[in-house]
Amino acid sequence: MRNEVIQGSDDDDDETSSSGQTYTQDNDPVVLEMSSIDPASSSKANKSFKKVNFRRKESIRGESKLELFGFDSLVNILGLKSMTGEQTSVPTSPKDGEDASQHPKVIGSVKLGTMMGVFIPCLQNILGIIYYIRFSWIVGIAGISDSLLLVALCGLCTFLTAVSLSAIATNGAMKGGGPYYLIGRALGPEVGVSIGLCFFLGNAVAGAMYVLGAVETFLNAVPKAGIFRETVTEVNGSEVGEPITSPSLHDLQIYGIVVTIILAFVVFGGVKTINKVAPAFLIPVLFSLLCIFIGILLARRDNPVDGVTGLSLKSFRDNWNSDYQKTNDAGIPDPDGDRYWNFNALVGLYFPAVTGIMAGSNRSSSLKNTQRSIPIGTLAATLTTTFMYIISVFLFGSVATREKLYTDRLLTATIAWPSSSIIYVGIILSTLGAALQSLTGAPRLLAAIANDNILPLLNYFKVADGSEPHIATLFTAILCIGCVIIGNLDLISPTITMFYLLCYAGVNLSCFLLDLLDAPSWRPRWKFHHWSASLFAACLCIVIMFLISWLFTVVSLALVSLIYYYVCLKGKAGDWGDGFKSAYFQLALRSLRSLGANNVHPKNWYPIPLVFCRPWGKLPENVPCHPKLADFANCMKKKGRGMSIFVSILDGNYQECAEDAKNACKQLAAYTDYRRCESVAEIIVAPTMSEGFRGIVQTMGLGNLKPNIVVIRYPEIWRQENLKDIPATFVSIINDCIVANKAVVIVKGLDEWPNEYQRQYGTIDLYWIVRDGGLMLLLSQLLLTKQIFESCKIRVFCAAEEDSDAEELKTDVKKFLYDLRMQAEVIVISIKSWDHRGRGEDENVVALTAAQGRIKTYLAEMQGSVGVDEQQVDKFLYTTLKLNSTIMKQSGMAAVVLVSLPPPPEKHPSYLYMEYMDLLVESVPRILIVRGYRRDVVTLFT
């Protein structure tokens, strides 16, 4: 490319020169205009642009050489950033007479790499209080063999979870919220909030565990600081040489509350201070671990201690097998103790020692490259700590007797080189640092959930961007203090385990679902994953939960279920593109393909009504559909099963009315949801109503999920409105339905249709004139399933000619209804053929005379352009008149009347058809005019 400025038209140049000068710089974040592409200049393509024009956004179309492709064809850096969902401020060009150098440069926040951003935080959270003051005791209780199994089981769980986390974290940009964000975007907001709140509780309770660990270590290091002390002189019924002292529960409570309050004030000071001192907490931890391993190697040589044998094969053999037994609250063996420790209980105690793998994902917004740092850092920390725990099992099991492992909770400090004080300092600093991290991360997790505006109950914890969540921090501190009052670390630890395992199960299920569905958007950079491993890890999490305590597991799952139900009931969940939506989509596609294109068997036939909402007249503002039309659509479903399609038509040009159609579709969908109608809404733009409906009836639906019944309202106001348009449109709709093989249900008296509170009595009368595949019978049965019609009875009126055998017809219909499992009273009626002598016998001859007069006037106005047989017109009028008279006589008190729909006669104008229909429905308050299609919808067979 040539390093030149691309000039626009003369008018654009004049505009630019009048508004200001042209600025030149190497990189312009606003607009980068490309010079014309010259094949001879390809060798210069690697050079940067030296001249760049600052243009206004509105003038780009007229100046770009790629105008053919539109504005979006240009490489817009800001546009690419917006695809990640990040909020970026749009820079502006310098104003007239202003130097570009005067604009301050935006300096981004300091980003962390893999080591400091992921590996170190994970390592700091994993290497905590459990290793220092509980792990040697666990080896004494479980023995070396079961301890190795314990470490392998928990390590496998966290390793597979880290693999699943790596896959999800590398599938796109991450925002704040850590595992809540990942689970919510994969399994939906309901599941995300449920597990996110439990993970918040786990972090809050973990803060209490770290505080209690720090206080217990301090009281063991400085016994005189304890206000209350407990002394044990017997172990398993035998006296010990030296009395064993342990911190009192009251000391733990008092000091724990004070420390929690101090930490809460530190957290209120801001997260920046905590991040600055966080590395300082890790150095004593690493140094203390080094002192422990050196002390194990030098045991019995430098400072002999009773019970410490040094690395001994005899101690290894003696401690190989497990020795599960009862202990008191301090963990000292006691036959009369309240706690019995077995493998399951030790899983609950030990598992918090391997948690912390989410520490890196929690800092995703502070990482330089999340898709590289999170997998490498998390998995490296998991493998490193698991290997260290396995080595420690062998070392602790070989360095001391079992009695020493039982009774000395701080064996790590006893054997540390050169002094136990180093271990005490390391324990206190590491636990306080972990407690600070918990009290810092938990409020931000709660604030992230609240900021998503899903649960109105959490609105109190919302915070603005960049602000500190003070209310959430106060709430977290109160929860932490409540757990500190419990004072028992061994009781708190299993509670944390349940919440963490629920979170890990959610991460694994998210990866399993996304990997199994394999949507086009699922393209994680971390390739070493498989849906079977994620499913196994999720099941392993649930198994570990039940191993620890089935009671705690049931309570935890019940808590998640209650939160899930509350979110579904009160939440404002939006569409996050979660995996369940993808699963529903693929399930729908598979079901649609399995249905095939063949006709559905009558036993599996469901009505799929296409409800035409376009009114004959006007509706109130913001009411896109007649309210009773939605109620009637619900009456066509059995126990709510089925789908309705509500459609309407906007007159006009699609390119001009596209936005109006989208808004109208949203309004129609919202209205049908308000009317509690399970349906989908569609708006079509067409030049006329007839053309729009013709397109709808041909294309609406997929495969066997196409609508099979068209529901429209009878145009009762056609005489007051345009006499030409309404009849022609109405007849066109009916003819299109007949050609498309769609059933038709025309509702007359829609304003009188009962709502759900207006219970109906009487009968549902069917005037079965022609064969319709049993649709009219099926509709009557569907009406009976509704509460408003369940007290009604069905009557079937069969039309017969005068010379027909009425009794034989009645017997056949009764047998047919019996085989269909339908209870109905059968009545056979005779309608006389057209006869001039029969007119005077009809009571409604006035309506007939009036209709004949209007038809003669219409034909006279057409001046012979319409050729119809007047005798046939009179015959049709008289037939509808006789049927109307029969309906008024037999069904005057009926709840609903159903009658067969006569098709529009050929070569008869639409005006004449409307006269026939008007005479048919005259004075009938509530009537359904039904026409089936060329197939059966009911069957006699099982």
Coordinates of C-alpha atoms in Angstrom, one line a residue, residues 115-456:
M115 CA 3.0 -16.8 37.8
M116 CA 1.7 -13.9 39.9
G117 CA -1.8 -13.9 38.5
V118 CA -2.7 -17.6 38.7
F119 CA 0.0 -19.9 40.0
I120 CA 0.9 -18.0 43.2
P121 CA -2.7 -17.2 44.3
C122 CA -3.7 -20.9 43.7
L123 CA -0.7 -22.1 45.6
Q124 CA -1.4 -19.7 48.5
N125 CA -5.0 -20.8 48.8
I126 CA -4.2 -24.5 48.5
L127 CA -1.3 -24.5 51.0
G128 CA -3.2 -23.5 54.1
I129 CA -4.2 -24.3 57.6
I130 CA -5.1 -28.0 56.9
Y131 CA -1.6 -28.9 55.9
Y132 CA 0.0 -27.3 59.0
I133 CA -2.2 -28.4 61.8
R134 CA -4.3 -31.3 60.5
F135 CA -2.4 -33.2 57.9
S136 CA 0.0 -35.1 60.2
W137 CA -3.0 -35.9 62.4
I138 CA -4.9 -37.3 59.3
V139 CA -1.9 -39.5 58.5
G140 CA -2.0 -40.8 62.1
I141 CA -5.7 -41.7 61.9
A142 CA -5.9 -43.0 58.4
G143 CA -2.4 -44.5 58.1
I144 CA -0.2 -44.1 55.1
S145 CA -2.2 -46.4 52.9
D146 CA -5.6 -44.6 53.3
S147 CA -3.9 -41.2 53.4
L148 CA -2.5 -41.9 49.9
L149 CA -6.0 -42.9 48.7
L150 CA -7.4 -39.8 50.3
V151 CA -4.9 -37.5 48.6
A152 CA -5.3 -39.3 45.2
L153 CA -9.1 -39.2 45.4
C154 CA -9.3 -35.5 46.2
G155 CA -6.4 -34.6 43.9
L156 CA -8.2 -36.4 41.0
C157 CA -11.3 -34.5 41.6
T158 CA -9.6 -31.1 41.6
F159 CA -7.4 -32.0 38.6
L160 CA -10.3 -33.0 36.4
T161 CA -12.2 -29.9 37.6
A162 CA -9.1 -27.8 36.6
V163 CA -9.2 -29.4 33.2
S164 CA -12.9 -28.5 32.8
L165 CA -12.2 -25.0 34.1
S166 CA -9.4 -24.6 31.5
A167 CA -11.7 -25.6 28.7
I168 CA -14.4 -23.1 29.6
A169 CA -12.1 -20.3 30.5
T170 CA -10.4 -20.5 27.1
N171 CA -13.6 -20.4 25.1
G172 CA -13.9 -16.6 25.2
A173 CA -13.4 -13.5 27.3
M174 CA -14.2 -13.6 31.0
K175 CA -15.7 -11.0 33.2
G176 CA -15.8 -10.7 37.0
G177 CA -17.6 -13.3 39.1
G178 CA -15.2 -16.3 38.7
P179 CA -17.0 -19.6 38.6
Y180 CA -20.4 -17.9 38.9
Y181 CA -19.8 -16.2 35.6
L182 CA -18.6 -19.5 33.9
I183 CA -21.4 -21.6 35.3
G184 CA -24.1 -19.0 34.7
R185 CA -23.1 -18.5 31.1
A186 CA -23.0 -22.3 30.5
L187 CA -25.9 -23.6 32.5
G188 CA -28.1 -20.6 32.6
P189 CA -28.6 -17.8 35.1
E190 CA -30.8 -19.9 37.4
V191 CA -28.2 -22.5 37.9
G192 CA -25.4 -19.9 38.0
V193 CA -27.1 -17.9 40.8
S194 CA -27.9 -21.0 42.8
I195 CA -24.3 -22.4 42.7
G196 CA -22.8 -18.9 42.9
L197 CA -24.6 -18.1 46.2
C198 CA -23.4 -21.4 47.6
F199 CA -19.9 -20.7 46.5
F200 CA -20.2 -17.3 48.2
L201 CA -21.3 -19.1 51.4
G202 CA -18.3 -21.4 51.0
N203 CA -15.9 -18.5 50.8
A204 CA -17.4 -16.8 53.7
V205 CA -17.2 -19.9 55.9
A206 CA -13.7 -20.6 54.6
G207 CA -12.8 -17.2 56.0
A208 CA -14.0 -18.3 59.4
M209 CA -11.9 -21.5 59.1
Y210 CA -8.8 -19.6 58.3
V211 CA -9.4 -17.2 61.3
L212 CA -9.9 -20.2 63.7
G213 CA -6.7 -21.8 62.3
A214 CA -4.7 -18.6 62.9
V215 CA -6.1 -18.2 66.5
E216 CA -5.5 -21.8 67.4
T217 CA -2.0 -21.6 66.2
F218 CA -1.4 -18.4 68.1
L219 CA -2.8 -19.9 71.3
N220 CA -0.6 -23.0 70.9
A221 CA 2.4 -20.9 70.4
V222 CA 1.7 -18.5 73.3
P223 CA -0.3 -20.6 75.9
K224 CA -0.3 -17.8 78.4
A225 CA -2.4 -15.7 76.0
G226 CA -5.3 -18.1 76.6
I227 CA -8.0 -17.0 79.0
F228 CA -9.3 -20.5 79.3
R229 CA -7.2 -23.6 78.9
E230 CA -8.1 -27.3 78.7
T231 CA -5.7 -30.1 79.8
V232 CA -5.8 -33.8 78.9
T233 CA -3.9 -36.3 81.0
E234 CA -5.2 -39.6 79.4
V235 CA -5.3 -41.0 75.9
N236 CA -7.4 -44.1 75.2
G237 CA -7.7 -44.6 79.0
S238 CA -4.0 -44.5 79.7
E239 CA -2.1 -41.7 81.3
V240 CA 0.4 -39.7 79.3
G241 CA 3.8 -38.6 80.5
E242 CA 3.1 -34.9 80.1
P243 CA -0.3 -33.2 80.2
I244 CA -1.6 -32.2 76.8
T245 CA -3.0 -28.7 76.7
S246 CA -5.3 -27.4 74.0
P247 CA -7.0 -24.1 73.4
S248 CA -10.4 -23.6 74.9
L249 CA -13.5 -23.2 72.8
H250 CA -14.2 -19.8 74.5
D251 CA -10.7 -18.6 73.7
L252 CA -11.2 -19.5 70.0
Q253 CA -14.5 -17.6 70.0
I254 CA -13.2 -14.5 71.7
Y255 CA -10.0 -14.2 69.7
G256 CA -11.7 -15.2 66.5
I257 CA -14.3 -12.5 66.7
V258 CA -11.7 -9.9 67.4
V259 CA -9.5 -11.0 64.5
T260 CA -12.5 -11.1 62.1
I261 CA -13.4 -7.6 63.0
I262 CA -9.9 -6.4 62.4
L263 CA -9.7 -8.1 59.0
A264 CA -13.1 -6.7 58.1
F265 CA -11.7 -3.2 58.7
V266 CA -8.7 -4.0 56.6
V267 CA -11.0 -5.2 53.7
F268 CA -13.0 -2.0 54.0
G269 CA -9.8 -0.1 53.3
G270 CA -9.8 -1.5 49.7
V271 CA -8.5 -4.3 47.7
K272 CA -5.5 -2.5 46.4
T273 CA -3.8 -2.6 49.8
I274 CA -4.5 -6.3 50.1
N275 CA -3.0 -7.0 46.7
K276 CA 0.2 -5.2 47.6
V277 CA 0.8 -7.2 50.7
A278 CA -0.4 -10.6 49.3
P279 CA 3.0 -11.6 48.0
A280 CA 4.5 -11.0 51.4
F281 CA 2.2 -13.6 52.9
L282 CA 3.4 -16.3 50.5
I283 CA 7.2 -15.9 51.4
P284 CA 6.8 -17.0 55.0
V285 CA 4.7 -20.0 53.8
L286 CA 7.3 -21.2 51.3
F287 CA 10.1 -20.6 53.9
S288 CA 8.2 -22.5 56.6
L289 CA 7.6 -25.4 54.2
L290 CA 11.3 -25.6 53.5
C291 CA 12.0 -25.6 57.3
I292 CA 9.5 -28.5 57.8
F293 CA 11.2 -30.7 55.2
I294 CA 14.7 -29.8 56.5
G295 CA 13.4 -30.6 60.0
I296 CA 12.1 -34.0 58.9
L297 CA 15.5 -34.9 57.4
L298 CA 17.3 -33.7 60.6
A299 CA 14.8 -35.2 63.1
R300 CA 16.4 -36.9 66.2
R301 CA 19.8 -35.5 65.3
D302 CA 19.6 -31.9 66.3
N303 CA 16.8 -31.7 68.9
P304 CA 15.5 -35.1 69.9
V305 CA 11.7 -35.1 70.9
D306 CA 9.8 -37.8 72.5
G307 CA 7.7 -39.6 69.8
V308 CA 9.7 -38.3 66.9
T309 CA 11.7 -41.2 65.5
G310 CA 13.2 -39.6 62.5
L311 CA 12.8 -41.2 59.1
S312 CA 12.4 -44.8 60.2
L313 CA 11.3 -47.9 58.4
K314 CA 9.7 -49.2 61.6
S315 CA 7.6 -46.1 61.9
F316 CA 6.6 -46.5 58.3
R317 CA 5.4 -50.0 58.9
D318 CA 3.6 -49.2 62.1
N319 CA 1.8 -46.3 60.5
W320 CA 0.9 -48.0 57.2
N321 CA -2.5 -49.3 58.3
S322 CA -5.4 -47.1 59.5
D323 CA -6.5 -46.7 63.1
Y324 CA -10.0 -45.1 63.0
Q325 CA -11.4 -44.3 66.4
K326 CA -13.3 -41.8 68.6
T327 CA -11.8 -38.5 69.7
N328 CA -12.8 -35.6 71.7
D329 CA -13.4 -32.1 70.3
A330 CA -9.7 -31.4 70.3
G331 CA -8.9 -34.5 68.2
I332 CA -7.3 -36.5 70.9
P333 CA -8.3 -40.2 71.0
D334 CA -10.9 -40.8 73.7
P335 CA -13.1 -43.9 73.9
D336 CA -15.9 -41.7 75.3
G337 CA -15.4 -39.1 72.6
D338 CA -18.2 -37.6 70.6
R339 CA -16.6 -37.9 67.2
Y340 CA -15.8 -41.1 65.4
W341 CA -13.4 -40.7 62.5
N342 CA -13.5 -42.9 59.4
F343 CA -12.4 -42.4 55.8
N344 CA -15.5 -40.6 54.9
A345 CA -15.2 -38.1 57.7
L346 CA -11.5 -37.5 56.8
V347 CA -12.5 -36.7 53.2
G348 CA -14.6 -33.9 54.5
L349 CA -11.8 -32.6 56.8
Y350 CA -9.1 -32.9 54.2
F351 CA -10.8 -31.6 51.0
P352 CA -10.6 -27.9 51.9
A353 CA -6.8 -28.4 51.7
V354 CA -7.0 -29.0 47.9
T355 CA -9.5 -26.2 47.2
G356 CA -8.3 -22.9 45.8
I357 CA -8.1 -23.8 42.1
M358 CA -10.6 -21.0 41.4
A359 CA -8.2 -18.3 42.7
G360 CA -6.8 -17.7 39.2
S361 CA -10.2 -17.5 37.4
N362 CA -11.4 -15.1 40.1
R363 CA -8.7 -12.7 38.9
S364 CA -9.5 -13.1 35.2
S365 CA -10.0 -9.3 34.7
S366 CA -6.4 -8.7 36.0
L367 CA -4.7 -11.2 33.7
K368 CA -2.8 -10.4 30.6
N369 CA -3.8 -13.5 28.8
T370 CA -6.6 -15.5 30.5
Q371 CA -6.7 -18.2 27.8
R372 CA -3.0 -19.0 28.5
S373 CA -2.6 -18.2 32.2
I374 CA -5.6 -20.0 33.7
P375 CA -5.0 -23.5 32.2
I376 CA -1.2 -23.5 32.8
G377 CA -1.3 -21.7 36.2
T378 CA -4.2 -23.7 37.6
L379 CA -3.0 -27.1 36.5
A380 CA 0.6 -26.4 37.6
A381 CA -0.6 -25.4 41.0
T382 CA -2.8 -28.5 41.3
L383 CA -0.2 -30.9 40.3
T384 CA 2.5 -29.3 42.4
T385 CA 0.5 -29.3 45.6
T386 CA -0.8 -32.8 45.0
F387 CA 2.7 -34.1 44.6
M388 CA 3.7 -32.2 47.7
Y389 CA 0.9 -33.8 49.7
I390 CA 1.8 -37.3 48.5
I391 CA 5.4 -36.8 49.5
S392 CA 4.3 -35.4 52.9
V393 CA 2.2 -38.6 53.5
F394 CA 5.4 -40.7 53.3
L395 CA 7.4 -38.3 55.3
F396 CA 4.9 -37.8 58.2
G397 CA 4.2 -41.5 58.3
S398 CA 7.9 -42.3 58.7
V399 CA 9.1 -39.5 61.1
A400 CA 6.9 -40.1 64.2
T401 CA 5.0 -42.7 66.2
R402 CA 1.3 -43.0 65.8
E403 CA 0.7 -41.7 69.3
K404 CA 2.7 -38.6 68.4
L405 CA 0.7 -38.1 65.3
Y406 CA -2.5 -38.4 67.3
T407 CA -1.7 -36.0 70.1
D408 CA 0.6 -33.4 68.5
R409 CA -1.6 -31.3 66.2
L410 CA 1.3 -29.0 65.5
L411 CA 3.8 -31.7 64.6
T412 CA 5.0 -29.5 61.8
A413 CA 6.2 -26.9 64.3
T414 CA 7.7 -29.6 66.6
I415 CA 10.0 -31.0 63.9
A416 CA 10.7 -27.7 62.1
W417 CA 14.3 -26.6 61.7
P418 CA 15.8 -24.5 63.2
S419 CA 12.8 -23.3 65.4
S420 CA 9.1 -23.9 65.8
S421 CA 8.5 -20.2 65.9
I422 CA 9.1 -20.0 62.2
I423 CA 6.2 -22.4 61.6
Y424 CA 3.9 -20.5 64.0
V425 CA 4.7 -17.3 62.1
G426 CA 4.2 -19.0 58.8
I427 CA 0.9 -20.5 59.8
I428 CA -0.5 -17.3 61.2
L429 CA 0.5 -15.2 58.2
S430 CA -0.7 -17.8 55.7
T431 CA -4.1 -18.2 57.4
L432 CA -4.6 -14.5 57.8
G433 CA -3.6 -13.9 54.2
A434 CA -6.1 -16.6 53.1
A435 CA -8.8 -15.1 55.4
L436 CA -8.2 -11.7 53.8
Q437 CA -8.5 -13.3 50.3
S438 CA -11.8 -14.9 51.4
L439 CA -13.2 -11.8 52.9
T440 CA -12.2 -9.9 49.8
G441 CA -13.4 -12.4 47.2
A442 CA -16.7 -13.4 48.7
P443 CA -18.2 -9.8 48.8
R444 CA -17.2 -9.3 45.2
L445 CA -18.8 -12.5 44.1
L446 CA -22.0 -11.5 45.9
A447 CA -21.8 -8.1 44.2
A448 CA -21.3 -9.7 40.8
I449 CA -24.4 -11.7 41.3
A450 CA -26.4 -8.7 42.4
N451 CA -25.1 -6.5 39.5
D452 CA -26.6 -9.0 37.0
N453 CA -30.0 -7.9 38.3
I454 CA -31.4 -11.4 38.5
L455 CA -32.6 -11.5 42.1
P456 CA -34.4 -8.4 43.3

